[in-house]
Short mmCIF file of C-alpha atoms in Angstrom, two decimals:
data_model
loop_
_atom_site.label_atom_id
_atom_site.label_comp_id
_atom_site.label_asym_id
_atom_site.label_seq_id
_atom_site.Cartn_x
_atom_site.Cartn_y
_atom_site.Cartn_z
CA MET U 1 16.48 -73.21 -6.79
CA GLN U 2 13.35 -71.20 -7.45
CA ASP U 3 13.58 -69.70 -3.95
CA ASN U 4 17.16 -68.58 -4.62
CA ASP U 5 16.12 -67.01 -7.92
CA ALA U 6 13.28 -65.18 -6.21
CA VAL U 7 15.60 -63.88 -3.49
CA ALA U 8 18.15 -62.72 -6.06
CA LEU U 9 15.43 -61.01 -8.07
CA LEU U 10 14.11 -59.27 -4.94
CA GLU U 11 17.62 -58.14 -4.00
CA ARG U 12 18.20 -56.68 -7.47
CA LYS U 13 14.86 -54.91 -7.26
CA LEU U 14 15.69 -53.49 -3.83
CA THR U 15 19.11 -52.39 -5.09
CA ARG U 16 17.54 -50.58 -8.04
CA GLU U 17 14.97 -48.94 -5.77
CA ARG U 18 17.68 -47.90 -3.30
CA ALA U 19 19.78 -46.44 -6.10
CA ALA U 20 16.76 -44.59 -7.50
CA ARG U 21 15.89 -43.25 -4.03
CA GLN U 22 19.45 -42.10 -3.44
CA GLN U 23 19.50 -40.42 -6.84
CA ALA U 24 16.19 -38.68 -6.11
CA GLU U 25 17.44 -37.57 -2.66
CA ALA U 26 20.64 -36.21 -4.20
CA LEU U 27 18.64 -34.36 -6.83
CA LEU U 28 16.31 -32.97 -4.18
CA GLU U 29 19.26 -31.85 -2.06
CA ALA U 30 20.86 -30.16 -5.07
CA LYS U 31 17.60 -28.36 -5.86
CA ALA U 32 17.25 -27.27 -2.22
CA GLN U 33 20.79 -25.88 -2.21
CA GLU U 34 20.15 -24.13 -5.52
CA LEU U 35 16.92 -22.61 -4.14
CA GLN U 36 18.71 -21.49 -0.99
CA ALA U 37 21.47 -19.88 -3.06
CA ARG U 38 18.91 -18.08 -5.21
CA ASN U 39 17.04 -16.85 -2.14
CA GLN U 40 20.27 -15.50 -0.68
CA GLU U 41 21.08 -13.82 -3.99
CA LEU U 42 17.58 -12.32 -4.08
CA ARG U 43 17.95 -11.03 -0.52
CA ARG U 44 21.30 -9.45 -1.41
CA SER U 45 19.78 -7.86 -4.51
CA ASN U 46 16.87 -6.48 -2.49
CA GLU U 47 19.22 -5.12 0.16
CA GLU U 48 21.36 -3.47 -2.52
CA LEU U 49 18.25 -1.96 -4.11
CA GLU U 50 17.11 -0.64 -0.74
CA ARG U 51 20.51 0.90 -0.05
CA PHE U 52 20.62 2.40 -3.54
CA ALA U 53 17.12 3.87 -3.23
CA TYR U 54 17.90 5.35 0.17
CA ALA U 55 21.28 6.78 -0.84
CA ALA U 56 20.10 8.04 -4.22
CA SER U 57 17.06 9.71 -2.67
CA HIS U 58 19.18 11.58 -0.15
CA ASP U 59 21.94 12.44 -2.63
CA LEU U 60 19.43 13.82 -5.12
CA ARG U 61 17.90 16.18 -2.57
CA ALA U 62 20.87 18.57 -2.52
CA PRO U 63 21.06 19.41 -6.26
CA LEU U 64 17.27 19.49 -6.45
CA ARG U 65 17.14 22.09 -3.68
CA THR U 66 19.78 24.12 -5.54
CA ILE U 67 17.76 24.06 -8.76
CA ALA U 68 14.57 24.94 -6.90
CA GLY U 69 16.31 27.79 -5.07
CA PHE U 70 17.69 29.38 -8.24
CA SER U 71 14.36 28.86 -9.99
CA ASP U 72 12.59 30.77 -7.21
CA LEU U 73 15.28 33.48 -7.31
CA ILE U 74 14.80 33.95 -11.06
CA ARG U 75 11.04 34.11 -10.59
CA ARG U 76 11.32 36.79 -7.89
CA LYS U 77 13.94 38.97 -9.58
CA GLU U 78 13.59 38.46 -13.31
CA LEU U 79 9.96 37.54 -13.94
CA GLU U 80 8.81 41.00 -15.02
CA ARG U 81 11.60 41.26 -17.60
CA MET U 82 11.09 37.75 -19.01
CA SER U 83 9.33 36.98 -22.27
CA ASP U 84 6.26 34.78 -22.39
CA SER U 85 8.36 31.87 -23.63
CA GLY U 86 10.87 32.43 -20.79
CA ARG U 87 8.05 32.30 -18.24
CA GLU U 88 6.77 29.11 -19.84
CA TYR U 89 10.23 27.52 -19.63
CA LEU U 90 10.46 28.51 -15.98
CA ASP U 91 7.08 26.92 -15.27
CA LEU U 92 8.27 23.73 -16.96
CA ILE U 93 11.38 23.72 -14.76
CA ARG U 94 9.22 24.10 -11.66
CA GLU U 95 6.94 21.25 -12.80
CA ALA U 96 9.97 19.02 -13.38
CA ILE U 97 11.30 19.87 -9.92
CA SER U 98 7.94 18.98 -8.39
CA GLN U 99 7.82 15.67 -10.27
CA MET U 100 11.37 14.81 -9.19
CA ASP U 101 10.55 15.72 -5.60
CA ARG U 102 7.58 13.33 -5.62
CA LEU U 103 9.77 10.60 -7.12
CA ILE U 104 12.35 11.03 -4.36
CA ASP U 105 9.61 10.94 -1.69
CA ASP U 106 8.24 7.71 -3.16
CA LEU U 107 11.70 6.14 -3.33
CA LEU U 108 12.23 7.00 0.32
CA GLU U 109 8.84 5.53 1.21
CA PHE U 110 9.72 2.32 -0.63
CA SER U 111 13.07 2.17 1.14
CA ARG U 112 11.43 2.76 4.55
CA ALA U 113 8.85 0.04 3.87
CA ASN U 114 11.72 -2.42 3.45
CA ARG U 115 13.58 -1.26 6.56
CA VAL U 116 10.72 -0.94 9.06
CA GLN U 117 10.99 -3.43 11.91
CA MET U 118 7.82 -5.52 11.72
CA ALA U 119 6.49 -5.88 15.26
CA PHE U 120 2.97 -7.05 14.52
CA ALA U 121 0.07 -5.86 16.63
CA ALA U 122 -3.71 -6.01 16.34
CA VAL U 123 -4.57 -3.00 14.16
CA ASP U 124 -8.07 -1.56 13.72
CA LEU U 125 -8.58 -1.30 9.94
CA GLU U 126 -11.38 1.24 10.37
CA ALA U 127 -8.96 3.57 12.17
CA VAL U 128 -6.31 2.93 9.51
CA VAL U 129 -8.68 3.82 6.65
CA THR U 130 -9.89 6.89 8.54
CA ASP U 131 -6.29 8.08 8.99
CA ALA U 132 -5.58 7.40 5.31
CA ARG U 133 -8.66 9.37 4.27
CA ASP U 134 -7.77 12.28 6.59
CA GLY U 135 -4.29 12.43 5.08
CA LEU U 136 -5.82 12.74 1.60
CA ARG U 137 -8.51 15.26 2.50
CA ALA U 138 -7.31 17.91 0.03
CA LEU U 139 -7.06 15.39 -2.84
CA ILE U 140 -10.48 13.92 -2.05
CA GLN U 141 -12.07 17.38 -2.00
CA GLN U 142 -10.27 18.39 -5.19
CA HIS U 143 -11.71 15.40 -7.07
CA HIS U 144 -15.11 15.49 -5.28
CA ALA U 145 -14.53 11.87 -4.36
CA THR U 146 -16.84 9.72 -2.25
CA ILE U 147 -15.26 7.16 0.07
CA ARG U 148 -17.52 4.46 1.53
CA THR U 149 -16.54 1.73 3.98
CA GLY U 150 -18.21 -1.34 5.39
CA ASP U 151 -17.38 -3.04 8.66
CA LEU U 152 -13.62 -3.45 8.77
CA PRO U 153 -12.08 -5.93 11.24
CA ALA U 154 -8.78 -5.85 13.06
CA VAL U 155 -5.74 -7.36 11.34
CA ALA U 156 -2.25 -8.27 12.47
CA GLY U 157 0.18 -5.72 11.14
CA HIS U 158 1.98 -2.39 11.29
CA ALA U 159 -0.42 0.54 11.51
CA GLY U 160 1.87 3.06 9.78
CA LEU U 161 2.55 0.85 6.77
CA LEU U 162 -1.11 -0.14 6.46
CA THR U 163 -2.13 3.53 6.49
CA ARG U 164 0.29 4.17 3.63
CA LEU U 165 -1.15 1.16 1.77
CA PHE U 166 -4.71 2.51 1.85
CA GLN U 167 -3.55 6.06 1.14
CA ASN U 168 -1.98 4.82 -2.08
CA LEU U 169 -5.04 2.83 -3.11
CA ILE U 170 -7.45 5.69 -2.41
CA SER U 171 -5.12 8.18 -4.09
CA ASN U 172 -4.94 5.96 -7.17
CA ALA U 173 -8.72 5.82 -7.36
CA CYS U 174 -8.86 9.63 -7.28
CA LYS U 175 -6.12 10.15 -9.87
CA PHE U 176 -7.38 7.57 -12.35
CA ALA U 177 -10.99 8.68 -12.42
CA ARG U 178 -12.99 8.69 -15.64
CA PRO U 179 -13.58 12.18 -17.05
CA GLY U 180 -16.94 13.50 -15.91
CA HIS U 181 -17.31 10.79 -13.23
CA PRO U 182 -16.34 11.85 -9.69
CA PRO U 183 -14.38 9.05 -8.00
CA GLU U 184 -16.32 6.60 -5.87
CA VAL U 185 -14.31 4.27 -3.64
CA ASP U 186 -15.93 1.38 -1.77
CA ILE U 187 -13.86 -0.47 0.87
CA ARG U 188 -15.21 -3.78 2.17
CA ALA U 189 -13.69 -6.69 4.08
CA GLU U 190 -14.42 -10.37 4.56
CA GLN U 191 -12.69 -12.80 6.88
CA THR U 192 -11.88 -16.28 5.60
CA GLY U 193 -10.05 -18.53 8.04
CA ASP U 194 -6.88 -16.80 9.24
CA ARG U 195 -6.99 -14.16 6.50
CA VAL U 196 -8.95 -10.98 5.91
CA ARG U 197 -9.63 -9.98 2.32
CA VAL U 198 -10.10 -6.24 1.84
CA ASP U 199 -11.59 -5.07 -1.46
CA VAL U 200 -10.94 -1.48 -2.57
CA ARG U 201 -13.31 -0.92 -5.49
CA ASP U 202 -13.40 2.22 -7.65
CA ASN U 203 -15.28 3.49 -10.71
CA GLY U 204 -12.23 4.74 -12.59
CA ILE U 205 -10.70 4.10 -15.98
CA GLY U 206 -9.87 0.48 -15.20
CA ILE U 207 -6.86 -1.61 -16.20
CA ALA U 208 -6.61 -3.86 -19.22
CA SER U 209 -6.00 -7.52 -18.35
CA GLN U 210 -2.54 -7.69 -19.96
CA TYR U 211 -1.24 -5.00 -17.60
CA GLN U 212 -2.70 -6.25 -14.31
CA ASP U 213 0.51 -7.94 -13.13
CA GLU U 214 2.82 -5.26 -14.53
CA ILE U 215 1.31 -2.42 -12.49
CA PHE U 216 2.82 -3.77 -9.25
CA GLN U 217 6.38 -3.47 -10.60
CA MET U 218 8.67 -0.53 -9.80
CA PHE U 219 8.33 2.44 -12.18
CA ALA U 220 5.53 0.75 -14.12
CA ARG U 221 3.41 3.39 -15.84
CA LEU U 222 0.54 2.77 -18.26
CA HIS U 223 0.02 6.46 -19.01
CA SER U 224 2.26 9.48 -19.47
CA PRO U 225 2.62 11.97 -16.59
CA ASP U 226 0.79 14.51 -18.74
CA GLU U 227 -2.30 12.29 -18.75
CA TYR U 228 -2.20 11.09 -15.14
CA PRO U 229 0.28 12.24 -12.47
CA GLY U 230 2.44 9.78 -10.58
CA THR U 231 5.87 8.21 -10.30
CA GLY U 232 5.13 4.54 -10.97
CA ILE U 233 6.13 3.51 -7.44
CA GLY U 234 2.82 3.67 -5.55
CA LEU U 235 1.48 0.21 -6.38
CA ALA U 236 4.95 -1.37 -6.05
CA LEU U 237 5.00 0.09 -2.54
CA CYS U 238 1.54 -1.38 -1.88
CA ALA U 239 2.75 -4.80 -3.00
CA ARG U 240 5.85 -4.54 -0.80
CA ILE U 241 3.83 -3.52 2.27
CA VAL U 242 1.40 -6.40 1.80
CA GLU U 243 4.29 -8.81 1.23
CA ARG U 244 5.90 -7.73 4.50
CA HIS U 245 2.62 -8.60 6.23
CA GLY U 246 2.75 -12.09 4.75
CA GLY U 247 -0.25 -11.29 2.55
CA SER U 248 -0.92 -10.77 -1.13
CA ILE U 249 -2.52 -8.23 -3.46
CA ASP U 250 -4.04 -8.41 -6.92
CA VAL U 251 -6.48 -6.47 -9.08
CA VAL U 252 -9.69 -7.42 -10.86
CA SER U 253 -10.54 -4.95 -13.59
CA ALA U 254 -11.60 -4.29 -17.14
CA GLU U 255 -10.64 -1.25 -19.17
CA GLY U 256 -13.20 1.52 -18.66
CA GLU U 257 -15.05 -0.35 -15.91
CA GLY U 258 -13.21 0.53 -12.72
CA ALA U 259 -10.90 -1.67 -10.67
CA THR U 260 -11.05 -3.72 -7.49
CA PHE U 261 -7.79 -4.13 -5.60
CA ARG U 262 -7.97 -7.20 -3.39
CA VAL U 263 -5.69 -7.29 -0.36
CA TRP U 264 -5.20 -10.36 1.85
CA LEU U 265 -3.89 -9.68 5.37
CA PRO U 266 -3.47 -11.87 8.47
CA VAL U 267 -6.35 -11.69 10.91
CA ALA U 268 -5.56 -10.31 14.36
CA ASP U 269 -5.33 -12.58 17.37
CA PRO U 270 -8.74 -12.28 19.09
CA ALA U 271 -7.00 -12.05 22.46
CA ALA U 272 -4.71 -9.19 21.39
CA GLU U 273 -5.35 -5.60 22.35
CA VAL U 274 -6.48 -3.67 19.26
CA ARG U 275 -4.63 -0.46 18.43
CA ALA U 276 -6.73 2.33 16.97
#
């Protein structure tokens, strides 16, 4: 009799465990389907954003060119007869055109970063940083900036996108310099396992801790364009480029004490041919 009771008790226990397992599996399956649906929705949203950015950027070019053309025509033909206030208004129009033009360029860059076919190759980071620095030569000279680099390894990635990444980080360091302190940018790298961490350290105005996640969002600006130029897209583009490389980016900073942008990228296959 005791044996029968023990068997019945064991069967009830197994039944409860089986029911609990089935319930957990059903819940897990529901969560997996929900996650898949959300990922699909996110992909659709990103694709729509990319299409919007690309279309809007191109559609905005035509009226902007018209405004710029008439602004130049007024300057050539009417400038001598204009009052001081009229000339000031015209200068403001030209500044607004320039700002809008930069915004359109940045939107196009963001759209291209999403559409580039990612055929990874071994990329020489030293060559990438050199190209980025050469592309910013005028800005670097204007700000009397000093750019220093350590030994930079090869990473797996897209050379064009990586050049844009470091252009944006160096450009940021130049634009957000402390008054009276010429920008100093130090770029170092360290390999850990299958990742390379690249630190881009500057001596600029720094970023308060509460804004350090926000700055990587689209159109995020901590200062007015009158204080510091920019469109609020540069760091969002950096984050997108790093994401497309399967890496990550963050910032370590304190207000008034400079900033260090840390970028993690996949290390290159040692057997791969390195592209300069």
